[in-house]
Coordinates of C-alpha atoms in Angstrom, one line a residue:
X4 CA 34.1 -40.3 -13.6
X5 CA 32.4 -44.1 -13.6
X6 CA 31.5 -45.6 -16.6
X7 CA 28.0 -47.7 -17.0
X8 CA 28.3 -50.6 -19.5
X9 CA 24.9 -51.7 -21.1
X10 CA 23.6 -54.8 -23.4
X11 CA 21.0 -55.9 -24.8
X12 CA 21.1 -60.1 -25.0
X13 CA 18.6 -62.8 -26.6
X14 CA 18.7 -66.2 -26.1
X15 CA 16.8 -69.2 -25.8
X16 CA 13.5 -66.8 -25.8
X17 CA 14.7 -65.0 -22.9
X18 CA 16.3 -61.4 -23.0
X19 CA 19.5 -59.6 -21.4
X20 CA 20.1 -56.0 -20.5
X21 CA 23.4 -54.9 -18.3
X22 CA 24.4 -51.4 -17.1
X23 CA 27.0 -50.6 -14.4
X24 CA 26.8 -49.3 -11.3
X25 CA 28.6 -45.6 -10.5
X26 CA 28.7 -42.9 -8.0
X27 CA 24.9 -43.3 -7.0
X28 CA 22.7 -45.9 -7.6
X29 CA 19.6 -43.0 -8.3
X30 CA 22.0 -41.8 -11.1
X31 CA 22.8 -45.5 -12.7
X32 CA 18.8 -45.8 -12.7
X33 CA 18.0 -42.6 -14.3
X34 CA 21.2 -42.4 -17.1
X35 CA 20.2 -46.1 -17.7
X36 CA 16.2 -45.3 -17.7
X37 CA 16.6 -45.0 -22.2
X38 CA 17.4 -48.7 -22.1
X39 CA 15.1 -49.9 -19.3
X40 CA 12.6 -48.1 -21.8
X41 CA 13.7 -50.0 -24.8
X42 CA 13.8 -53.3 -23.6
X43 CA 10.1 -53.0 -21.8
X44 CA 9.3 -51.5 -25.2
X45 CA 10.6 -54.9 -27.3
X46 CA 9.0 -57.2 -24.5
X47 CA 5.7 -55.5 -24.5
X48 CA 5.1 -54.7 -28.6
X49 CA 2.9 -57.6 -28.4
X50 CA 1.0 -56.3 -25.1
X51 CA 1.7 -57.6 -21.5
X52 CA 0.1 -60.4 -19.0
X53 CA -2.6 -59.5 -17.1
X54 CA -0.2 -59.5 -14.0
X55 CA 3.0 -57.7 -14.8
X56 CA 5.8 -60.0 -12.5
X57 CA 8.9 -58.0 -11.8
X58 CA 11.5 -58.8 -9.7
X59 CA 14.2 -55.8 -8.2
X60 CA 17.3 -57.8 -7.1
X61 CA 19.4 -56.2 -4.4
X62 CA 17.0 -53.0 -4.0
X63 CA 18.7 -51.8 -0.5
X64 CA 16.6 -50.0 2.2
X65 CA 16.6 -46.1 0.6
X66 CA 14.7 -43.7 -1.8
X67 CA 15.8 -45.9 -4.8
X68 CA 14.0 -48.6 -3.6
X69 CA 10.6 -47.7 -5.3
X70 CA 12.5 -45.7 -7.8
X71 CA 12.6 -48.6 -10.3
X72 CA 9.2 -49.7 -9.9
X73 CA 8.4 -46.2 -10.4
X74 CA 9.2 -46.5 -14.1
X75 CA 8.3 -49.5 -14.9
X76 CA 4.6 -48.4 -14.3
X77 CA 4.9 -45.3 -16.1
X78 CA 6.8 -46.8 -18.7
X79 CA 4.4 -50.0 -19.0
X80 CA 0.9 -47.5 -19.1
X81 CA 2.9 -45.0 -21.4
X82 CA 3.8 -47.6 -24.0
X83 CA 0.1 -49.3 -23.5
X84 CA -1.1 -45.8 -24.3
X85 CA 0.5 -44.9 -27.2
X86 CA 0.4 -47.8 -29.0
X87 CA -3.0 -48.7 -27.5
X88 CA -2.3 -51.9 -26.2
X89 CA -4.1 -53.7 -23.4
X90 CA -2.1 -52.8 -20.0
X91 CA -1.8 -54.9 -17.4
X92 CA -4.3 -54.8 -14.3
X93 CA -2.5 -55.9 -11.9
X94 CA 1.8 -55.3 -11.1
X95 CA 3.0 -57.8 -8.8
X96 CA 6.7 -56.4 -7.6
X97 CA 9.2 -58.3 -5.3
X98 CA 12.0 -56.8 -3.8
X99 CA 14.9 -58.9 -2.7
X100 CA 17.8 -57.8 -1.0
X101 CA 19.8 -60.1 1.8
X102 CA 18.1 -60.5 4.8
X103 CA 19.8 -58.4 7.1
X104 CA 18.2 -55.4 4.6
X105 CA 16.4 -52.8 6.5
X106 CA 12.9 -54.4 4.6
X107 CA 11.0 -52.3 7.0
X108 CA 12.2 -49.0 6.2
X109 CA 10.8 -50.2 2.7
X110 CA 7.3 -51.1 3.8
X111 CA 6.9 -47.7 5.9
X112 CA 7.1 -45.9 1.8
X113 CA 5.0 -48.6 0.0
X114 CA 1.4 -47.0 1.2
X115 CA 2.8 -43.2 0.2
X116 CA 3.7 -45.4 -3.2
X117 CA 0.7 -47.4 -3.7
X118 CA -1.8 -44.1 -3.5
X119 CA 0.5 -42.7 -6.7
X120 CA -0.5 -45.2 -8.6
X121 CA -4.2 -45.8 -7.7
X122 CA -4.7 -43.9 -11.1
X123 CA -2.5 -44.0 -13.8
X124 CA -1.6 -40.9 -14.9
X125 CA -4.2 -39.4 -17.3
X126 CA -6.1 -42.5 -18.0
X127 CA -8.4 -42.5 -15.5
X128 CA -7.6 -46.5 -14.8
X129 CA -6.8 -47.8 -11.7
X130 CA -3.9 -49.6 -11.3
X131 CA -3.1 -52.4 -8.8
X132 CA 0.6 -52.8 -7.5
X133 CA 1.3 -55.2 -5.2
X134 CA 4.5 -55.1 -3.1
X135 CA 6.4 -57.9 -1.3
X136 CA 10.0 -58.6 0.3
X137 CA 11.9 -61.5 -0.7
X138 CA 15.6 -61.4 1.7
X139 CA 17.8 -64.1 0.2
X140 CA 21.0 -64.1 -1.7
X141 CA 20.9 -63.5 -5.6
X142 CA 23.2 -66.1 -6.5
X143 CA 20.8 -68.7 -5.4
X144 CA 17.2 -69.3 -6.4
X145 CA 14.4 -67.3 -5.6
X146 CA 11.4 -67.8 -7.1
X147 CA 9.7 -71.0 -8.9
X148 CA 10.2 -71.4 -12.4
X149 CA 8.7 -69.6 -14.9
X150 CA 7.0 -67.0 -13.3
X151 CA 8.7 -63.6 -14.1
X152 CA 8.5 -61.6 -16.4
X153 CA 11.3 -58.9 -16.1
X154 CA 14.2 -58.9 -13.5
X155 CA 16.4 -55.7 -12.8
X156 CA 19.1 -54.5 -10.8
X157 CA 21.1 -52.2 -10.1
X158 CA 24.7 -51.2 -8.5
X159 CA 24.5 -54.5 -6.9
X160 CA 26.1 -57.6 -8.9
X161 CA 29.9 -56.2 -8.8
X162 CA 29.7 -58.0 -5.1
X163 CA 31.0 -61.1 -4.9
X164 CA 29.5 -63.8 -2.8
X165 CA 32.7 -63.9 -0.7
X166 CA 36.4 -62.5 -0.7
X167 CA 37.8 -64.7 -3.3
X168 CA 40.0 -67.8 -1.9
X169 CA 43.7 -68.5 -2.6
X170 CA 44.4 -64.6 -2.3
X171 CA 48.3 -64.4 -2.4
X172 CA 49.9 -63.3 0.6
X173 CA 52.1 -61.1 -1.1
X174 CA 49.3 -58.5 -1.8
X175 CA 49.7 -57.1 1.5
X176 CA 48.8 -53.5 2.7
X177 CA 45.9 -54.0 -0.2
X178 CA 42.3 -54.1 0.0
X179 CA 41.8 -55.2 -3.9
X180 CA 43.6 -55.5 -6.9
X181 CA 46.2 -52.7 -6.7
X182 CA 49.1 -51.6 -8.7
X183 CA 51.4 -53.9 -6.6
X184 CA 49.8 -57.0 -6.6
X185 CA 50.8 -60.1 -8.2
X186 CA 48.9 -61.8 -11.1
X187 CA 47.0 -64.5 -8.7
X188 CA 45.7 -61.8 -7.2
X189 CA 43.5 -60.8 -10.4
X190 CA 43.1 -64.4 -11.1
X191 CA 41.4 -64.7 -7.8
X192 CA 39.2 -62.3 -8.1
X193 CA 38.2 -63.1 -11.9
X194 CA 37.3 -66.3 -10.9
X195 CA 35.3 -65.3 -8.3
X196 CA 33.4 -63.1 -10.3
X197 CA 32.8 -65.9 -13.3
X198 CA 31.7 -67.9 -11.1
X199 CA 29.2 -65.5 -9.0
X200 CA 27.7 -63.8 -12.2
X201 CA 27.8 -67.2 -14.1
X202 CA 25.4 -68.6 -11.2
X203 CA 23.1 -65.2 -11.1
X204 CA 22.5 -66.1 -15.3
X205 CA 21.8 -69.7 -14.6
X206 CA 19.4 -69.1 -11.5
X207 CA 17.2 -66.4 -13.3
X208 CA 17.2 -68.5 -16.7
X209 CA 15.4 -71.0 -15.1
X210 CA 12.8 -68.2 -13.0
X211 CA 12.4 -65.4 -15.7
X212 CA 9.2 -67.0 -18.2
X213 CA 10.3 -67.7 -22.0
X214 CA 10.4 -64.2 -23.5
X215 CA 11.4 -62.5 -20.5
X216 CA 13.9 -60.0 -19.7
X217 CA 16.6 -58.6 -17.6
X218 CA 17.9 -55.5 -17.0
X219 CA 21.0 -55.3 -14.6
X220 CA 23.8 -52.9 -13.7
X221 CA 27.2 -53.0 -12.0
X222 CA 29.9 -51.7 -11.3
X223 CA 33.1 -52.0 -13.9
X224 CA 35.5 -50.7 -16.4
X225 CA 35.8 -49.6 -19.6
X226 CA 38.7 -50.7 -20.3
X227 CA 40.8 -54.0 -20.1
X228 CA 43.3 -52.9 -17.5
X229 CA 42.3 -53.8 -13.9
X230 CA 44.7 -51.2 -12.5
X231 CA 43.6 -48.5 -14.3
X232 CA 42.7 -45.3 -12.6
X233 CA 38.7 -45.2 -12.9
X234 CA 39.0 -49.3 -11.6
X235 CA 41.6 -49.1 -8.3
X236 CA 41.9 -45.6 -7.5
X237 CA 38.8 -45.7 -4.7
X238 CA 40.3 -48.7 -3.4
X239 CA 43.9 -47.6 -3.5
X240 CA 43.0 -44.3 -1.4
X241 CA 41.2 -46.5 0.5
X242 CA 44.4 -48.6 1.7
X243 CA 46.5 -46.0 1.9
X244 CA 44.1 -44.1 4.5
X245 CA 44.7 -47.6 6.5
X246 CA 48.0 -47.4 6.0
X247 CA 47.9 -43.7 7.9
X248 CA 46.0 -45.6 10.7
X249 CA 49.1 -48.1 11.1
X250 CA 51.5 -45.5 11.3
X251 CA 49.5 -43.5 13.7
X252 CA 49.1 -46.8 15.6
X253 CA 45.4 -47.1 15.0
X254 CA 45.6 -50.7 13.4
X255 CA 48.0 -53.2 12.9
X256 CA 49.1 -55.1 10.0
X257 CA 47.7 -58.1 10.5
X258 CA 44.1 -56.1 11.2
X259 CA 45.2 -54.2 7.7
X260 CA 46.3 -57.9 5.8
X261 CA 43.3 -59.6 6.7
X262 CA 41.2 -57.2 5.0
X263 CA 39.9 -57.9 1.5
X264 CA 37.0 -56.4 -0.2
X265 CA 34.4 -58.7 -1.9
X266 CA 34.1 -56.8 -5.3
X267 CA 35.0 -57.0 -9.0
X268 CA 34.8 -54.5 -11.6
X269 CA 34.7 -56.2 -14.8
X270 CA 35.2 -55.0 -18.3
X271 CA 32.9 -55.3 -21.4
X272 CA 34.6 -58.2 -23.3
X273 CA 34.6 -59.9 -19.5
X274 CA 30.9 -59.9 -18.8
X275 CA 30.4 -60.6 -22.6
X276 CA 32.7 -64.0 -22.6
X277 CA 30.7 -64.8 -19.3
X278 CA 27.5 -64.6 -20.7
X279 CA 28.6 -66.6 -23.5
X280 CA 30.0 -69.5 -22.1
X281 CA 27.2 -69.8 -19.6
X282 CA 25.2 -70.1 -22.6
X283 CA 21.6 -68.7 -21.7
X284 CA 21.4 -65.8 -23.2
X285 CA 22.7 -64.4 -26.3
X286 CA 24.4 -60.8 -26.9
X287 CA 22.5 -58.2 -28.8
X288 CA 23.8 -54.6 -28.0
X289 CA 26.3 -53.2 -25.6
X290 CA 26.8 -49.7 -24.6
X291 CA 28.9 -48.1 -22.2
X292 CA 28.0 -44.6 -20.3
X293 CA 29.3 -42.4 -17.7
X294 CA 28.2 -41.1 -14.3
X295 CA 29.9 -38.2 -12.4
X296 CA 31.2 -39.8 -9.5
X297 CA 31.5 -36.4 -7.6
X298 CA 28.0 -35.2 -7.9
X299 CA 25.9 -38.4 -9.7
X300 CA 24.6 -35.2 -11.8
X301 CA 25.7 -34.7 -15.0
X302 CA 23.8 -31.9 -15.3
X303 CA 24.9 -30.4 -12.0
X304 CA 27.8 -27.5 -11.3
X305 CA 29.8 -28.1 -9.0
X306 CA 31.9 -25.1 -7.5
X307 CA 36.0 -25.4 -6.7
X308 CA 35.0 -25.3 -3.2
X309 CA 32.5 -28.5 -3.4
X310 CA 35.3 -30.2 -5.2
X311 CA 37.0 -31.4 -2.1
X312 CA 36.4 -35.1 -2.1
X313 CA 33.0 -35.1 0.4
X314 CA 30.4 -36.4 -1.6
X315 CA 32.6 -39.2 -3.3
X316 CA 33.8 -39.6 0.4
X317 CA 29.9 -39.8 1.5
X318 CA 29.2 -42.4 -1.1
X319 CA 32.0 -44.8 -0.7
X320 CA 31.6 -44.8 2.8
X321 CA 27.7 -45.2 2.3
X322 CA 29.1 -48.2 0.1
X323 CA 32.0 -49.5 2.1
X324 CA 31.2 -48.3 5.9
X325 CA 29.2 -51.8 7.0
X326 CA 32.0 -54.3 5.8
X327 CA 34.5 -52.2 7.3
X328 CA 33.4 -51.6 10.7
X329 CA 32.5 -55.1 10.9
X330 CA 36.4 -55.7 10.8
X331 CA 38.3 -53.1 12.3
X332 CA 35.4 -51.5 14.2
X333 CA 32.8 -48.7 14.1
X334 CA 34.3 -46.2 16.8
X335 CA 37.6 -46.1 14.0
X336 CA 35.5 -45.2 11.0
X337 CA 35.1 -41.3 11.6
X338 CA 38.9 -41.4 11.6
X339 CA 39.3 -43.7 8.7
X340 CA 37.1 -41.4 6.2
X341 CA 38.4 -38.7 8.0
X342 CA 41.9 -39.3 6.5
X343 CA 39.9 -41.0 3.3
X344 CA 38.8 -37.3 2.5
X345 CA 42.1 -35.8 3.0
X346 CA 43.4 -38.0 0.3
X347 CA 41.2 -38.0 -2.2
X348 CA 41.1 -34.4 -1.9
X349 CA 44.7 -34.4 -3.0
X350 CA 44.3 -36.7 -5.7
X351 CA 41.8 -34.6 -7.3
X352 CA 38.2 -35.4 -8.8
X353 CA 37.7 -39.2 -9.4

């Protein structure tokens, strides 16, 4: 079971949201679609521009691409509806993911997408949405100043911007922040996440107009314990399926010891000291809620015999595969998650 941690923030005219990523990002989106609703509700109790500027940070290249923009529209024309407010004419989307994004696989479903939306749904308005690509790296600039209106993402910002420097040497035979590990190795990592999400605040604070919002989730924890179970057990299963490769004499150690992933799970009173000291924004709710990391369902039944670590295997490998392969090579990674399902079958549901 992942946990999703959202807020609510207000500062300086400009507004916060955070969630946390889980098993799939569809899931996050959907469980975290009541305070998506909220905060476009609180933005828009006045009406909205004329142009509705929203930005989707780290949107990948599948079916969730769209999915986000996807409410947004209904939830813009439904609030405009019911409170008869003025809706906007025109919704000018950009989605931004790092360049080597499959952006294209994106474009082929933006026609399907823009004939939805031609006419709002019972209002008998059209509705023009406007589409563009924007590859670049979140924790840089990305678009002039001033001139959005709401920024969101999703399962995207627990990535660092690099495997954090001064990693001890002594947290060999891990991939993250294990049980094992020595204190530097946390501090590392913290530090590389205060600085990365520190950077993302700053950048958008200066993009996002007065008023605006944000709406982000993440990966993290919900509670302060870094090793705990629901923060290190992916990656500890992880290391010791590498560990079987070593043995069999797949790898070597110095292939296994170079090997660090770029990612942070942080906790609540984490991501709330980090938005205070970067100063920007201040904190008006938090909430935390869960996803089920072995179907992204909660409403879904799952039988004894689905149960056997495949579909969390599917999505950490979806997740994971890429970085990976790019170090110890693609024609090993059908044995690596071959022995990464045998494990986290034995260790039960995650």
């Amino acid at each position: 079971m992942d946990v999703a941690n959202v807020l609510h923030m207000n500062a300086a005219n400009r507004e916060f949201s955070y969630a946390k990523n889980s098993l799939i990002q569809k899931s996050t989106i959907l469980k975290a679609k009541k305070f998506l609703e909220d905060t476009i509700k609180d933005y828009g109790c006045h009406g909205f521009p004329d142009c509705f500027k929203v930005a989707d940070l780290g949107c990948s290249s599948g079916p969730n691409a769209l999915l986000f923009v996807t409410n947004i529209v209904d939830i813009v024309n439904g609030l405009c509806h019911q409170k008869d407010l003025k809706a906007p004419d025109e919704f000018q989307v950009f989605l931004n993911d790092l360049p080597s994004n499959d952006f294209n696989s994106i474009f082929k479903m933006i026609q399907p997408f823009y004939s939805e939306f031609e006419t709002v749904r019972g209002s008998g308005k059209n509705v023009q949405c406007f589409v563009c690509g924007v590859p670049g790296s979140f924790y840089e600039r990305l678009f002039p100043r001033n001139s959005l209106h709401f920024v969101h993402s999703s399962s995207s910002l627990h990535w660092l911007s690099q495997v954090p420097d001064n990693l001890p040497d002594n947290n060999k035979g891990n991939v993250y922040i294990a049980k094992g590990s020595p204190a530097g190795v946390f501090e590392a990592y913290f530090n590389q996440f205060q600085t990365d999400f520190t950077t993302f605040l700053r950048m958008r604070s200066e993009e996002i107009v007065p008023n605006g919002r944000l709406v982000l989730s993440l990966a993290g924890r919900s509670m302060a314990d870094t090793i705990s179970k629901e923060s290190s057990i992916t990656f500890e299963l992880l290391a010791k399926s590498l560990d079987d490769m070593l043995v069999e004499g797949l790898l070597t150690e110095e292939d296994i010891n170079s090997f660090n992933l770029p990612v942070y799970k942080p906790s609540i009173d984490e991501l709330n000291a980090i938005i205070k000291s970067e100063g920007s924004y201040s904190l008006d709710n938090l909430e935390t809620i869960e996803v089920n990391c072995d179907t992204g369902d909660e409403n879904a039944i799952v039988n004894a015999e689905d149960r056997n670590g495949k579909i969390v295997v599917k999505t950490v490998r979806a997740a994971l595969e890429p970085l990976l392969a790019s170090h110890f090579g693609n024609n090993l990674m059908d044995k690596l998650f071959e022995r990464y399902a045998i494990h986290t079958t034995e260790h039960g549901k995650i």
